[in-house]
Short mmCIF file of C-alpha atoms in Angstrom, two decimals:
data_model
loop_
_atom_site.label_atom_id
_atom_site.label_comp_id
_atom_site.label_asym_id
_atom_site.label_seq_id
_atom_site.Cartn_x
_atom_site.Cartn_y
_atom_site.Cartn_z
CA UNK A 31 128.12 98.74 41.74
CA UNK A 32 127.96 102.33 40.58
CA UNK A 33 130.10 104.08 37.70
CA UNK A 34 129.27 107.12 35.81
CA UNK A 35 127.63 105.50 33.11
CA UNK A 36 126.58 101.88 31.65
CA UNK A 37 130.15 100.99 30.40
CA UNK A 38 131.85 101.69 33.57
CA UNK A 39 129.16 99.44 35.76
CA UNK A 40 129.64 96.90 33.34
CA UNK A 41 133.17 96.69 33.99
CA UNK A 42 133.06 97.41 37.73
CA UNK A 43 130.60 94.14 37.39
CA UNK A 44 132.86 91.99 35.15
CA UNK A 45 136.16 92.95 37.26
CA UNK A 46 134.07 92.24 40.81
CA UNK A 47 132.58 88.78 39.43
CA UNK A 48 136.47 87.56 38.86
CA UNK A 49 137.31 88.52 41.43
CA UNK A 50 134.66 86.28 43.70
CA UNK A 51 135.20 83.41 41.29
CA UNK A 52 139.05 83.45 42.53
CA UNK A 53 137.85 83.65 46.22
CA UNK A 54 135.29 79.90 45.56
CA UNK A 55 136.88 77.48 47.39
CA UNK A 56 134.43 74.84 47.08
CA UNK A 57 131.60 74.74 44.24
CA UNK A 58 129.45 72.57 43.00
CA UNK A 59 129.93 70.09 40.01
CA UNK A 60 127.02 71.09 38.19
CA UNK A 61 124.72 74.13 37.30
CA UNK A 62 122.55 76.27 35.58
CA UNK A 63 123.57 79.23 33.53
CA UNK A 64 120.83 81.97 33.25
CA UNK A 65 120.73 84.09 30.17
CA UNK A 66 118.63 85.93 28.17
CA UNK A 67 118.02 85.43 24.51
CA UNK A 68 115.15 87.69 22.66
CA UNK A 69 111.98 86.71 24.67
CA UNK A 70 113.11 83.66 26.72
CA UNK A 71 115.15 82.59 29.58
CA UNK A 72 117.94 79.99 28.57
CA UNK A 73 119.07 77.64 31.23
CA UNK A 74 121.83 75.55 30.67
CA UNK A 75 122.82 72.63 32.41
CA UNK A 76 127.18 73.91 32.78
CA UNK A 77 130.24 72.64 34.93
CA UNK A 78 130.82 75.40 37.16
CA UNK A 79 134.61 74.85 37.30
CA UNK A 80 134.56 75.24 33.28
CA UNK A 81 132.34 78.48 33.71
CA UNK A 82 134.78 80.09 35.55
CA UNK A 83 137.89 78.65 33.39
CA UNK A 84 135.87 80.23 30.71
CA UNK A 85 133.91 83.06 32.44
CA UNK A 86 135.57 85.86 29.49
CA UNK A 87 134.21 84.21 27.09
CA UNK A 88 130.75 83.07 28.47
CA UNK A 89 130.50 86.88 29.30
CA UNK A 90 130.81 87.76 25.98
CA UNK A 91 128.52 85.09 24.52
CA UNK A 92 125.90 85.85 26.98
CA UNK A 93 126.11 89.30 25.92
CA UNK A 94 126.98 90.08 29.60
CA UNK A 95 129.78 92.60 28.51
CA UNK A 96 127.59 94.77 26.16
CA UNK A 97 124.90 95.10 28.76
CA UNK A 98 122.07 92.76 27.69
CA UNK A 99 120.76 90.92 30.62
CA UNK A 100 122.26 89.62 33.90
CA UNK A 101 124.48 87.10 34.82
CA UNK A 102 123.15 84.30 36.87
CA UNK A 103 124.88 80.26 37.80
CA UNK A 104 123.20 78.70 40.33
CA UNK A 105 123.77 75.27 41.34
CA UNK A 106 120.88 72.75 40.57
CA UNK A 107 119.82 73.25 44.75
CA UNK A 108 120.35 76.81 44.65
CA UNK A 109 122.48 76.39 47.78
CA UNK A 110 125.37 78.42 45.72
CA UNK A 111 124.85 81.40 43.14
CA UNK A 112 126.14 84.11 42.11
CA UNK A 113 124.42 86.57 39.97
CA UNK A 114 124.62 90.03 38.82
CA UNK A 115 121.20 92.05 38.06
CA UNK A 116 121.16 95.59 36.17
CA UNK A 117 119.10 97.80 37.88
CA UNK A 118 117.92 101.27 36.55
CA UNK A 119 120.76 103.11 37.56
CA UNK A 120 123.58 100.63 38.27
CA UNK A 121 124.42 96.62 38.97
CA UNK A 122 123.47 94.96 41.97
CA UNK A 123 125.93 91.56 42.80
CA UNK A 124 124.07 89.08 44.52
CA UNK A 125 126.13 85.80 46.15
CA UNK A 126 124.91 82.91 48.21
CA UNK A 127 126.46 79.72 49.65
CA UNK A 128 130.14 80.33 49.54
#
């Protein structure tokens, strides 16, 4: 996803992810939440159905929406993800198992 700077990809990102949450027609109960936090890799164990009830607010506790780190949920047999990476000059969406 390209825009002509950060703040635009990370709303092209943010507008593109709700939109593929609304097109899930069948998800899994459980998964895991990727995030970043200073040196580490958090992965928490979340009801997909609640992340995407939620998914404003999870972007902005994530720090998603200011442009630290990616967003990755993945189901516990990675048979269903979706995940957006920052690249070095825009955001790649990644989604699997849909």
């Amino acid at each position: 996803m390209h825009g002509n700077h950060y703040r635009e990809h990370i709303e092209k990102s943010e507008q593109m992810l709700k939109e593929m949450v609304k097109k899930v027609k069948i998800t899994p109960t459980q998964g895991r939440l990727l995030f970043f936090r200073d040196h580490e890799i958090e992965a928490l164990l979340v009801n997909v159905g609640e992340v995407f009830s939620h998914l404003n607010q999870l972007l902005e506790q994530t720090k998603f929406s200011t442009g630290y780190g990616d967003f990755l949920l993945v189901a516990e047999d990675f048979r269903f993800g979706l995940c957006i990476e920052r690249t070095e000059y825009y955001y790649e969406l990644s989604i699997w198992g849909l």
